[in-house]
Each structure stands twice: as C-alpha cells, then as structure tokens.
Amino acid sequence: MTATMPLDQCKQSKRAVSFFFLLLLLLFPVGTHVCSRTHVARSPEMSTNSRSNSRANFNNEIHDISTVQNSTMPPMYYSDRSLADFFPPHLLKKVVSEVVSTFLLVFVTCGAAAISASDLNRISQLGQSVAGGLIVTVMIYAVGHISGAHMNPAVTLAFAVFRHFPWIQVPFYWAAQFTGAICASFVLKAVLHPITVIGTTTPTGPHWHALVIEVIVTFNMMFVTLAVATDTRAVGELAGLAVGSAVCITSIFAGAVSGGSMNPARTLGPALASNLYTGLWIYFLGPVLGTLSGAWTYTYIRFEEAPSNKDAPQKLSSFKLRRLQSQSVAADDDELDHIQV
C-alpha cells in the first residue's frame, strides 16, 4: 500500500495540472473574443479620443491595484493597440515584482504554517491567518503600483477574463507566480529542516467539503479585490487593508477544513517541496471558480452614477495620483520661491 501511494499522488497532481491548463485553453479564446467584439460605430474623432484614453489607462492604471479603477478595456482594445503596448519595456520589472511578492507571500504563509504544525506554542493557528493577511497587505502596498500585486494565478486569470488585464501577459505572470512559490517552498524546506511538511494545504475531510470552502473563500477575496481595485467610488488607498483583511478573516475558519489556500501557486510550491499531492486538484479548481464567480458577481452589481458635469475631470483615488499631485505642488512651490528670490 505504501509503495503505490506516491504513484497515486503523482497521478493526482498530473491530472490537476492538466485540468488547469485545459481550463486556460478553454478560457483564452473566450477572453480574446470578448475583448475583440465589435460595437456601435464611432465617429473618427471619438475613435481617436478613445484610443488615446485607452493608451493612457493601459500604461498608468491597468496594472496598479490602486489605480486600475474604471479601466475596463474597450471592445476594440486589441485591434487598436500595437505589439509594444502588450510587451512594454517595463514588463520584465512587473514579472520580477510578481516573483518577489509571491516568493515572500509563500515564504511567510507556509513558513508560519510549517512551524505551527510542528509546535502550536510557537505560532498558533490564528497567528498563521494573521501572518497571511499581513503579508498580502504589505505586498500590495509595496508592489501594487508596479505589477498590481496579483501573487495568484487565479486572480490574474479573473482580471484577464473580465478585461482588466491583457491576456497576452497572463503566461508571464503565471510563470512568475509559480516560480516565486516553488523557490520559496524549497528555501523553507532547507531552512526549516528537519520539518518535512512545508505548509501544505490538504483536505481534512471529504474532498467536496474542501472544494466548496475554497470556492467560497476565494470568491470573497476576489469580490473585495475587484471592488477596491477597479471601482472609482471605492477608497483605493485602503485596497491593501481590505484585501489583506479578507484573506485573514476567511483563512481563520477555512484553515481547519481545506487549509485556506485560495491560491494555486501557494499550494503547488509546498506540495512539490513536501512531495505531498493529496487533493491537489481542489486547490486549482476551487480558486479558479471562486475568482471567476467573485469577479462576475461584482461586475454584475456594479453601476456607474451619471456625472453631474460631463466636463468635470474624473476623480481617481490612488497612491500614484496623490504622489503625482504632491510632486506637482512641490515643483510649483520651488518655482515660486525661485521667482521671489
């Protein structure tokens, strides 16, 4: 029995990974079709303005979790853009940012879980959840303005499906996220020796119980993320606190049932390092279903209030905008002082 167990686990892991990439193949043409649908004819003047506005939103807002607000890609988005817009010069920096942020996310969450499993007197189960929520908050504030701080393949997929992220960059983000998670897991395995189980997430009961929990908690996380990251009426400065709190709150009770993964990369890395693949498919299917349903639900209930003055500038709430405003005010003050002197 023990001799056949690793073979069964490997088969489960292969099926899970195969299902995940099959889901990508099914969703990729759907996403590109949605983004390339034709719409009502526009005058040449309107078309030019739309393209210029789209370019501004793409370069300055689409990857920033606090400035992505109200930046849904237009239907003619892909046909109106050049290849350089999809592969900007700073794409490598975004990818490195995802590697670093996902590495630190997995290092903290799985490290806390591994130590807690070996000795509850050192880190409690509540401490695990708090650590997970805090590292998400910190990473959003640290790199949210660079890469969007996805740190989660399911989140990247949901943003792409609902036109908040370019499909062509999804594989780069996925590669970065899985690389960061796997590297962090093997580093933990080395520094926490002789601990052999590195924060793996496995079902404690029937697999369908864990699947339902993963769908619900990931739904909650994505619902909150889309609300604070894409809606101009939300308080963008609190995006990190909101998403981190959502992760912390849901993982407190989900940890006892499914481990509270909410992230395929966070599960795959420790599974490879620990050579433990029990129920791996749950942590691919559950987060994908949860993020897609959470994003769809918020997109459905979201509405835009009619502006009282069409010519009034749009109000955005973000760290980047406030920094730019502060720099502009400081520059004006310096110029005024120079004139007075």
mmCIF file of C-alpha atoms in Angstrom:
data_model
loop_
_atom_site.group_PDB
_atom_site.id
_atom_site.type_symbol
_atom_site.label_atom_id
_atom_site.label_comp_id
_atom_site.label_asym_id
_atom_site.label_seq_id
_atom_site.Cartn_x
_atom_site.Cartn_y
_atom_site.Cartn_z
ATOM 1 C CA MET A 1 0.000 0.000 0.000
ATOM 2 C CA THR A 2 2.730 2.434 0.936
ATOM 3 C CA ALA A 3 4.676 1.653 -2.215
ATOM 4 C CA THR A 4 1.809 2.630 -4.506
ATOM 5 C CA MET A 5 0.863 5.793 -2.651
ATOM 6 C CA PRO A 6 3.463 8.121 -4.238
ATOM 7 C CA LEU A 7 2.420 6.878 -7.696
ATOM 8 C CA ASP A 8 -1.232 7.666 -6.946
ATOM 9 C CA GLN A 9 -0.287 11.102 -5.665
ATOM 10 C CA CYS A 10 1.740 11.823 -8.794
ATOM 11 C CA LYS A 11 -1.212 10.816 -10.950
ATOM 12 C CA GLN A 12 -3.457 13.190 -8.971
ATOM 13 C CA SER A 13 -1.005 16.049 -9.408
ATOM 14 C CA LYS A 14 -0.688 15.422 -13.146
ATOM 15 C CA ARG A 15 -4.471 15.385 -13.531
ATOM 16 C CA ALA A 16 -4.770 18.644 -11.585
ATOM 17 C CA VAL A 17 -2.132 20.434 -13.631
ATOM 18 C CA SER A 18 -3.589 19.071 -16.873
ATOM 19 C CA PHE A 19 -7.043 20.293 -15.880
ATOM 20 C CA PHE A 20 -5.685 23.737 -15.045
ATOM 21 C CA PHE A 21 -4.059 24.191 -18.444
ATOM 22 C CA LEU A 22 -7.095 22.730 -20.198
ATOM 23 C CA LEU A 23 -9.173 25.385 -18.465
ATOM 24 C CA LEU A 24 -6.750 28.020 -19.756
ATOM 25 C CA LEU A 25 -7.129 26.733 -23.325
ATOM 26 C CA LEU A 26 -10.901 26.973 -22.988
ATOM 27 C CA LEU A 27 -10.920 30.445 -21.441
ATOM 28 C CA PHE A 28 -8.254 32.059 -23.622
ATOM 29 C CA PRO A 29 -10.338 32.159 -26.832
ATOM 30 C CA VAL A 30 -13.369 33.247 -24.822
ATOM 31 C CA GLY A 31 -11.458 36.145 -23.291
ATOM 32 C CA THR A 32 -9.958 37.270 -26.567
ATOM 33 C CA HIS A 33 -13.341 37.034 -28.262
ATOM 34 C CA VAL A 34 -14.956 39.179 -25.572
ATOM 35 C CA CYS A 35 -12.190 41.748 -25.870
ATOM 36 C CA SER A 36 -12.410 41.896 -29.677
ATOM 37 C CA ARG A 37 -16.175 42.143 -30.145
ATOM 38 C CA THR A 38 -17.342 44.840 -32.484
ATOM 39 C CA HIS A 39 -19.593 47.551 -31.118
ATOM 40 C CA VAL A 40 -21.505 50.554 -32.303
ATOM 41 C CA ALA A 41 -19.784 52.680 -34.924
ATOM 42 C CA ARG A 42 -17.997 55.757 -33.680
ATOM 43 C CA SER A 43 -17.017 58.912 -35.467
ATOM 44 C CA PRO A 44 -13.295 59.231 -36.350
ATOM 45 C CA GLU A 45 -12.903 61.898 -33.708
ATOM 46 C CA MET A 46 -14.428 59.726 -30.994
ATOM 47 C CA SER A 47 -12.332 56.758 -32.104
ATOM 48 C CA THR A 48 -9.115 58.766 -31.850
ATOM 49 C CA ASN A 49 -10.011 60.051 -28.389
ATOM 50 C CA SER A 50 -10.960 56.580 -27.248
ATOM 51 C CA ARG A 51 -7.655 55.119 -28.403
ATOM 52 C CA SER A 52 -5.640 57.849 -26.702
ATOM 53 C CA ASN A 53 -7.609 57.456 -23.469
ATOM 54 C CA SER A 54 -7.223 53.697 -23.662
ATOM 55 C CA ARG A 55 -3.469 54.032 -24.058
ATOM 56 C CA ALA A 56 -3.255 56.331 -21.043
ATOM 57 C CA ASN A 57 -5.303 53.955 -18.910
ATOM 58 C CA PHE A 58 -3.246 50.955 -20.015
ATOM 59 C CA ASN A 59 0.133 52.486 -19.274
ATOM 60 C CA ASN A 60 -0.761 54.207 -15.996
ATOM 61 C CA GLU A 61 -3.629 52.332 -14.442
ATOM 62 C CA ILE A 62 -4.276 48.822 -15.670
ATOM 63 C CA HIS A 63 -1.561 47.097 -13.600
ATOM 64 C CA ASP A 64 -1.908 49.214 -10.451
ATOM 65 C CA ILE A 65 -4.269 47.737 -7.894
ATOM 66 C CA SER A 66 -4.972 51.214 -6.554
ATOM 67 C CA THR A 67 -5.287 52.962 -9.921
ATOM 68 C CA VAL A 68 -6.851 50.280 -12.083
ATOM 69 C CA GLN A 69 -10.203 51.811 -11.195
ATOM 70 C CA ASN A 70 -12.619 52.239 -14.056
ATOM 71 C CA SER A 71 -10.124 50.991 -16.642
ATOM 72 C CA THR A 72 -12.071 48.180 -18.321
ATOM 73 C CA MET A 73 -10.624 47.534 -21.749
ATOM 74 C CA PRO A 74 -12.855 48.665 -24.644
ATOM 75 C CA PRO A 75 -14.214 46.053 -27.088
ATOM 76 C CA MET A 76 -11.842 47.132 -29.879
ATOM 77 C CA TYR A 77 -8.913 47.136 -27.450
ATOM 78 C CA TYR A 78 -6.699 44.533 -29.064
ATOM 79 C CA SER A 79 -7.217 45.667 -32.655
ATOM 80 C CA ASP A 80 -6.348 49.267 -31.727
ATOM 81 C CA ARG A 81 -3.084 48.503 -29.966
ATOM 82 C CA SER A 82 0.434 47.807 -31.170
ATOM 83 C CA LEU A 83 2.648 44.955 -30.026
ATOM 84 C CA ALA A 84 4.753 47.351 -27.956
ATOM 85 C CA ASP A 85 1.702 48.144 -25.820
ATOM 86 C CA PHE A 86 1.321 44.478 -24.857
ATOM 87 C CA PHE A 87 5.039 43.988 -24.214
ATOM 88 C CA PRO A 88 6.085 47.331 -22.706
ATOM 89 C CA PRO A 89 9.737 47.922 -21.812
ATOM 90 C CA HIS A 90 8.908 47.571 -18.119
ATOM 91 C CA LEU A 91 7.202 44.155 -18.468
ATOM 92 C CA LEU A 92 10.311 42.455 -17.082
ATOM 93 C CA LYS A 93 10.127 44.651 -13.976
ATOM 94 C CA LYS A 94 6.499 43.650 -13.477
ATOM 95 C CA VAL A 95 7.402 39.979 -13.819
ATOM 96 C CA VAL A 96 10.271 40.300 -11.327
ATOM 97 C CA SER A 97 7.900 42.123 -8.988
ATOM 98 C CA GLU A 98 5.489 39.172 -9.148
ATOM 99 C CA VAL A 99 8.306 36.703 -8.486
ATOM 100 C CA VAL A 100 9.460 38.618 -5.403
ATOM 101 C CA SER A 101 5.995 39.283 -3.985
ATOM 102 C CA THR A 102 4.818 35.684 -4.496
ATOM 103 C CA PHE A 103 8.066 34.383 -3.005
ATOM 104 C CA LEU A 104 7.565 36.453 0.140
ATOM 105 C CA LEU A 105 3.867 35.558 0.321
ATOM 106 C CA VAL A 106 4.585 31.818 0.249
ATOM 107 C CA PHE A 107 7.650 32.132 2.466
ATOM 108 C CA VAL A 108 5.662 33.840 5.233
ATOM 109 C CA THR A 109 2.382 31.911 4.996
ATOM 110 C CA CYS A 110 3.883 28.456 4.514
ATOM 111 C CA GLY A 111 6.685 29.121 6.976
ATOM 112 C CA ALA A 112 4.172 30.084 9.648
ATOM 113 C CA ALA A 113 2.044 27.030 8.820
ATOM 114 C CA ALA A 114 5.020 24.660 8.956
ATOM 115 C CA ILE A 115 6.217 25.970 12.317
ATOM 116 C CA SER A 116 2.679 25.941 13.709
ATOM 117 C CA ALA A 117 2.171 22.323 12.636
ATOM 118 C CA SER A 118 5.334 21.299 14.479
ATOM 119 C CA ASP A 119 4.641 23.319 17.643
ATOM 120 C CA LEU A 120 1.444 25.280 18.332
ATOM 121 C CA ASN A 121 3.152 27.032 21.233
ATOM 122 C CA ARG A 122 5.395 28.882 18.790
ATOM 123 C CA ILE A 123 2.804 30.031 16.224
ATOM 124 C CA SER A 124 -0.915 29.464 16.752
ATOM 125 C CA GLN A 125 -3.450 28.784 14.009
ATOM 126 C CA LEU A 126 -4.729 32.325 14.473
ATOM 127 C CA GLY A 127 -1.177 33.555 14.038
ATOM 128 C CA GLN A 128 -0.987 31.769 10.688
ATOM 129 C CA SER A 129 -4.057 33.607 9.433
ATOM 130 C CA VAL A 130 -2.827 36.968 10.690
ATOM 131 C CA ALA A 131 0.567 36.418 9.059
ATOM 132 C CA GLY A 132 -1.107 35.571 5.751
ATOM 133 C CA GLY A 133 -3.313 38.642 5.818
ATOM 134 C CA LEU A 134 -0.477 40.962 6.811
ATOM 135 C CA ILE A 135 1.910 39.782 4.098
ATOM 136 C CA VAL A 136 -0.802 40.284 1.465
ATOM 137 C CA THR A 137 -1.393 43.813 2.762
ATOM 138 C CA VAL A 138 2.315 44.643 2.822
ATOM 139 C CA MET A 139 2.942 43.307 -0.692
ATOM 140 C CA ILE A 140 0.004 45.241 -2.159
ATOM 141 C CA TYR A 141 1.378 48.483 -0.747
ATOM 142 C CA ALA A 142 4.927 47.553 -1.788
ATOM 143 C CA VAL A 143 4.430 46.473 -5.420
ATOM 144 C CA GLY A 144 0.775 47.154 -6.185
ATOM 145 C CA HIS A 145 1.757 50.227 -8.181
ATOM 146 C CA ILE A 146 4.300 48.203 -10.181
ATOM 147 C CA SER A 147 2.686 44.898 -11.123
ATOM 148 C CA GLY A 148 -0.717 45.021 -9.450
ATOM 149 C CA ALA A 149 0.458 42.559 -6.760
ATOM 150 C CA HIS A 150 -1.595 39.667 -8.099
ATOM 151 C CA MET A 151 0.567 36.948 -6.454
ATOM 152 C CA ASN A 152 -2.102 34.461 -7.515
ATOM 153 C CA PRO A 153 -2.663 32.781 -10.908
ATOM 154 C CA ALA A 154 -6.407 32.632 -10.287
ATOM 155 C CA VAL A 155 -6.552 36.397 -9.661
ATOM 156 C CA THR A 156 -4.596 37.087 -12.851
ATOM 157 C CA LEU A 157 -6.975 34.837 -14.781
ATOM 158 C CA ALA A 158 -10.055 36.601 -13.410
ATOM 159 C CA PHE A 159 -8.658 40.050 -14.219
ATOM 160 C CA ALA A 160 -7.955 38.889 -17.780
ATOM 161 C CA VAL A 161 -11.377 37.302 -18.284
ATOM 162 C CA PHE A 162 -13.118 40.497 -17.179
ATOM 163 C CA ARG A 163 -10.857 42.746 -19.288
ATOM 164 C CA HIS A 164 -8.826 44.368 -16.539
ATOM 165 C CA PHE A 165 -5.591 42.736 -17.689
ATOM 166 C CA PRO A 166 -4.175 41.835 -21.148
ATOM 167 C CA TRP A 167 -4.433 38.128 -21.955
ATOM 168 C CA ILE A 168 -1.096 38.086 -23.728
ATOM 169 C CA GLN A 169 0.729 38.894 -20.466
ATOM 170 C CA VAL A 170 -1.040 36.190 -18.431
ATOM 171 C CA PRO A 171 1.562 33.435 -19.136
ATOM 172 C CA PHE A 172 4.372 35.729 -17.960
ATOM 173 C CA TYR A 173 2.567 36.464 -14.692
ATOM 174 C CA TRP A 174 1.756 32.788 -14.170
ATOM 175 C CA ALA A 175 5.369 31.788 -14.736
ATOM 176 C CA ALA A 176 6.498 34.437 -12.255
ATOM 177 C CA GLN A 177 3.975 33.405 -9.605
ATOM 178 C CA PHE A 178 4.701 29.680 -9.801
ATOM 179 C CA THR A 179 8.448 30.344 -9.863
ATOM 180 C CA GLY A 180 8.276 32.501 -6.744
ATOM 181 C CA ALA A 181 6.101 29.978 -4.905
ATOM 182 C CA ILE A 182 8.265 26.970 -5.772
ATOM 183 C CA CYS A 183 11.512 28.747 -4.881
ATOM 184 C CA ALA A 184 10.101 29.902 -1.530
ATOM 185 C CA SER A 185 8.937 26.371 -0.706
ATOM 186 C CA PHE A 186 12.338 24.788 -1.319
ATOM 187 C CA VAL A 187 14.086 27.549 0.622
ATOM 188 C CA LEU A 188 11.741 26.835 3.537
ATOM 189 C CA LYS A 189 12.465 23.129 3.250
ATOM 190 C CA ALA A 190 16.171 23.888 3.616
ATOM 191 C CA VAL A 191 15.980 26.377 6.496
ATOM 192 C CA LEU A 192 13.282 24.538 8.493
ATOM 193 C CA HIS A 193 14.943 21.115 8.397
ATOM 194 C CA PRO A 194 14.059 18.600 9.892
ATOM 195 C CA ILE A 195 10.470 19.740 9.216
ATOM 196 C CA THR A 196 9.409 17.869 6.083
ATOM 197 C CA VAL A 197 5.854 19.142 5.530
ATOM 198 C CA ILE A 198 6.231 22.752 4.375
ATOM 199 C CA GLY A 199 2.828 24.359 4.905
ATOM 200 C CA THR A 200 0.942 22.102 2.508
ATOM 201 C CA THR A 201 -2.813 22.504 2.103
ATOM 202 C CA THR A 202 -4.712 19.215 2.222
ATOM 203 C CA PRO A 203 -8.388 18.432 2.923
ATOM 204 C CA THR A 204 -9.150 17.319 6.470
ATOM 205 C CA GLY A 205 -12.441 15.703 5.439
ATOM 206 C CA PRO A 206 -14.312 14.853 2.236
ATOM 207 C CA HIS A 207 -12.807 16.489 -0.811
ATOM 208 C CA TRP A 208 -16.035 18.192 -1.808
ATOM 209 C CA HIS A 209 -16.127 19.963 1.578
ATOM 210 C CA ALA A 210 -12.707 21.437 0.919
ATOM 211 C CA LEU A 211 -13.689 22.351 -2.648
ATOM 212 C CA VAL A 212 -16.773 24.270 -1.514
ATOM 213 C CA ILE A 213 -14.763 26.103 1.155
ATOM 214 C CA GLU A 214 -12.059 27.068 -1.350
ATOM 215 C CA VAL A 215 -14.639 28.386 -3.807
ATOM 216 C CA ILE A 216 -16.380 30.495 -1.143
ATOM 217 C CA VAL A 217 -13.283 31.989 0.494
ATOM 218 C CA THR A 218 -11.704 32.767 -2.882
ATOM 219 C CA PHE A 219 -14.997 34.293 -4.012
ATOM 220 C CA ASN A 220 -14.826 36.605 -1.008
ATOM 221 C CA MET A 221 -11.217 37.581 -1.698
ATOM 222 C CA MET A 222 -11.828 38.321 -5.402
ATOM 223 C CA PHE A 223 -15.085 40.158 -4.735
ATOM 224 C CA VAL A 224 -13.281 42.511 -2.349
ATOM 225 C CA THR A 225 -10.247 42.826 -4.636
ATOM 226 C CA LEU A 226 -12.291 43.808 -7.679
ATOM 227 C CA ALA A 227 -14.328 46.255 -5.607
ATOM 228 C CA VAL A 228 -11.398 48.213 -4.206
ATOM 229 C CA ALA A 229 -9.154 47.887 -7.269
ATOM 230 C CA THR A 230 -11.493 48.739 -10.146
ATOM 231 C CA ASP A 231 -14.294 50.936 -8.797
ATOM 232 C CA THR A 232 -13.618 54.671 -8.586
ATOM 233 C CA ARG A 233 -16.165 55.001 -5.788
ATOM 234 C CA ALA A 234 -14.131 52.698 -3.535
ATOM 235 C CA VAL A 235 -11.303 54.008 -1.372
ATOM 236 C CA GLY A 236 -8.238 52.968 -3.350
ATOM 237 C CA GLU A 237 -5.789 53.786 -0.549
ATOM 238 C CA LEU A 238 -7.356 51.054 1.589
ATOM 239 C CA ALA A 239 -7.047 48.334 -1.050
ATOM 240 C CA GLY A 240 -4.214 46.612 0.786
ATOM 241 C CA LEU A 241 -6.020 46.602 4.124
ATOM 242 C CA ALA A 242 -9.275 45.416 2.566
ATOM 243 C CA VAL A 243 -7.774 42.516 0.621
ATOM 244 C CA GLY A 244 -5.437 41.513 3.451
ATOM 245 C CA SER A 245 -8.313 41.535 5.927
ATOM 246 C CA ALA A 246 -10.425 39.410 3.583
ATOM 247 C CA VAL A 247 -7.630 36.838 3.359
ATOM 248 C CA CYS A 248 -7.102 36.837 7.134
ATOM 249 C CA ILE A 249 -10.774 36.550 8.078
ATOM 250 C CA THR A 250 -11.629 33.728 5.686
ATOM 251 C CA SER A 251 -8.475 31.716 6.361
ATOM 252 C CA ILE A 252 -9.248 31.633 10.097
ATOM 253 C CA PHE A 253 -12.040 29.097 9.598
ATOM 254 C CA ALA A 254 -11.080 27.749 6.158
ATOM 255 C CA GLY A 255 -7.733 26.571 7.501
ATOM 256 C CA ALA A 256 -9.418 23.882 9.573
ATOM 257 C CA VAL A 257 -11.221 22.412 6.543
ATOM 258 C CA SER A 258 -9.124 22.982 3.439
ATOM 259 C CA GLY A 259 -6.053 24.856 4.633
ATOM 260 C CA GLY A 260 -7.376 28.143 3.261
ATOM 261 C CA SER A 261 -5.150 28.240 0.190
ATOM 262 C CA MET A 262 -7.116 30.478 -2.240
ATOM 263 C CA ASN A 263 -4.051 30.299 -4.481
ATOM 264 C CA PRO A 264 -2.881 27.504 -6.842
ATOM 265 C CA ALA A 265 0.734 28.701 -6.658
ATOM 266 C CA ARG A 266 0.687 28.754 -2.844
ATOM 267 C CA THR A 267 -0.446 25.102 -2.896
ATOM 268 C CA LEU A 268 1.707 23.736 -5.726
ATOM 269 C CA GLY A 269 5.021 25.029 -4.335
ATOM 270 C CA PRO A 270 4.755 23.372 -0.896
ATOM 271 C CA ALA A 271 3.303 20.217 -2.492
ATOM 272 C CA LEU A 272 6.405 19.826 -4.654
ATOM 273 C CA ALA A 273 8.776 20.588 -1.773
ATOM 274 C CA SER A 274 6.961 18.206 0.590
ATOM 275 C CA ASN A 275 6.176 15.555 -2.058
ATOM 276 C CA LEU A 276 2.568 15.568 -0.862
ATOM 277 C CA TYR A 277 -0.162 15.880 -3.501
ATOM 278 C CA THR A 278 -3.342 14.844 -1.700
ATOM 279 C CA GLY A 279 -6.351 16.613 -3.213
ATOM 280 C CA LEU A 280 -4.155 18.914 -5.288
ATOM 281 C CA TRP A 281 -6.877 19.350 -7.917
ATOM 282 C CA ILE A 282 -9.087 21.056 -5.313
ATOM 283 C CA TYR A 283 -6.660 23.952 -4.985
ATOM 284 C CA PHE A 284 -6.599 24.547 -8.726
ATOM 285 C CA LEU A 285 -10.307 24.201 -9.444
ATOM 286 C CA GLY A 286 -11.608 25.891 -6.277
ATOM 287 C CA PRO A 287 -9.680 29.191 -6.553
ATOM 288 C CA VAL A 288 -10.382 29.464 -10.294
ATOM 289 C CA LEU A 289 -14.123 29.010 -9.772
ATOM 290 C CA GLY A 290 -14.047 31.360 -6.783
ATOM 291 C CA THR A 291 -12.205 34.207 -8.508
ATOM 292 C CA LEU A 292 -14.288 33.975 -11.685
ATOM 293 C CA SER A 293 -17.587 33.915 -9.790
ATOM 294 C CA GLY A 294 -16.469 36.698 -7.432
ATOM 295 C CA ALA A 295 -15.370 38.918 -10.302
ATOM 296 C CA TRP A 296 -18.554 38.195 -12.258
ATOM 297 C CA THR A 297 -20.756 38.987 -9.257
ATOM 298 C CA TYR A 298 -19.154 42.350 -8.559
ATOM 299 C CA THR A 299 -19.156 43.215 -12.257
ATOM 300 C CA TYR A 300 -22.883 42.449 -12.337
ATOM 301 C CA ILE A 301 -23.868 44.553 -9.314
ATOM 302 C CA ARG A 302 -21.551 47.431 -10.175
ATOM 303 C CA PHE A 303 -23.106 50.527 -11.695
ATOM 304 C CA GLU A 304 -21.866 53.957 -12.680
ATOM 305 C CA GLU A 305 -23.636 57.057 -11.423
ATOM 306 C CA ALA A 306 -24.397 59.656 -14.064
ATOM 307 C CA PRO A 307 -21.937 62.561 -13.644
ATOM 308 C CA SER A 308 -23.494 65.942 -12.891
ATOM 309 C CA ASN A 309 -20.972 67.687 -15.121
ATOM 310 C CA LYS A 310 -19.640 65.807 -18.133
ATOM 311 C CA ASP A 311 -16.718 68.175 -18.490
ATOM 312 C CA ALA A 312 -15.617 67.716 -14.891
ATOM 313 C CA PRO A 313 -12.386 65.718 -14.550
ATOM 314 C CA GLN A 314 -12.771 62.170 -13.327
ATOM 315 C CA LYS A 315 -11.830 61.687 -9.702
ATOM 316 C CA LEU A 316 -9.425 58.859 -9.031
ATOM 317 C CA SER A 317 -8.391 57.729 -5.584
ATOM 318 C CA SER A 318 -4.935 56.211 -5.605
ATOM 319 C CA PHE A 319 -1.478 56.480 -4.125
ATOM 320 C CA LYS A 320 0.105 57.162 -7.503
ATOM 321 C CA LEU A 321 -2.248 60.066 -8.241
ATOM 322 C CA ARG A 322 -1.630 61.616 -4.823
ATOM 323 C CA ARG A 323 2.135 61.300 -5.273
ATOM 324 C CA LEU A 324 1.943 62.995 -8.653
ATOM 325 C CA GLN A 325 -0.190 65.775 -7.202
ATOM 326 C CA SER A 326 2.234 66.237 -4.310
ATOM 327 C CA GLN A 327 5.201 66.382 -6.674
ATOM 328 C CA SER A 328 3.394 68.931 -8.843
ATOM 329 C CA VAL A 329 2.597 71.133 -5.844
ATOM 330 C CA ALA A 330 6.195 70.877 -4.598
ATOM 331 C CA ALA A 331 7.534 71.840 -8.032
ATOM 332 C CA ASP A 332 5.209 74.852 -8.183
ATOM 333 C CA ASP A 333 6.329 75.960 -4.721
ATOM 334 C CA ASP A 334 10.011 75.672 -5.690
ATOM 335 C CA GLU A 335 9.406 77.693 -8.837
ATOM 336 C CA LEU A 336 7.558 80.370 -6.858
ATOM 337 C CA ASP A 337 10.380 80.597 -4.301
ATOM 338 C CA HIS A 338 12.918 80.941 -7.112
ATOM 339 C CA ILE A 339 10.928 83.778 -8.693
ATOM 340 C CA GLN A 340 10.633 85.593 -5.374
ATOM 341 C CA VAL A 341 14.370 85.345 -4.783
#
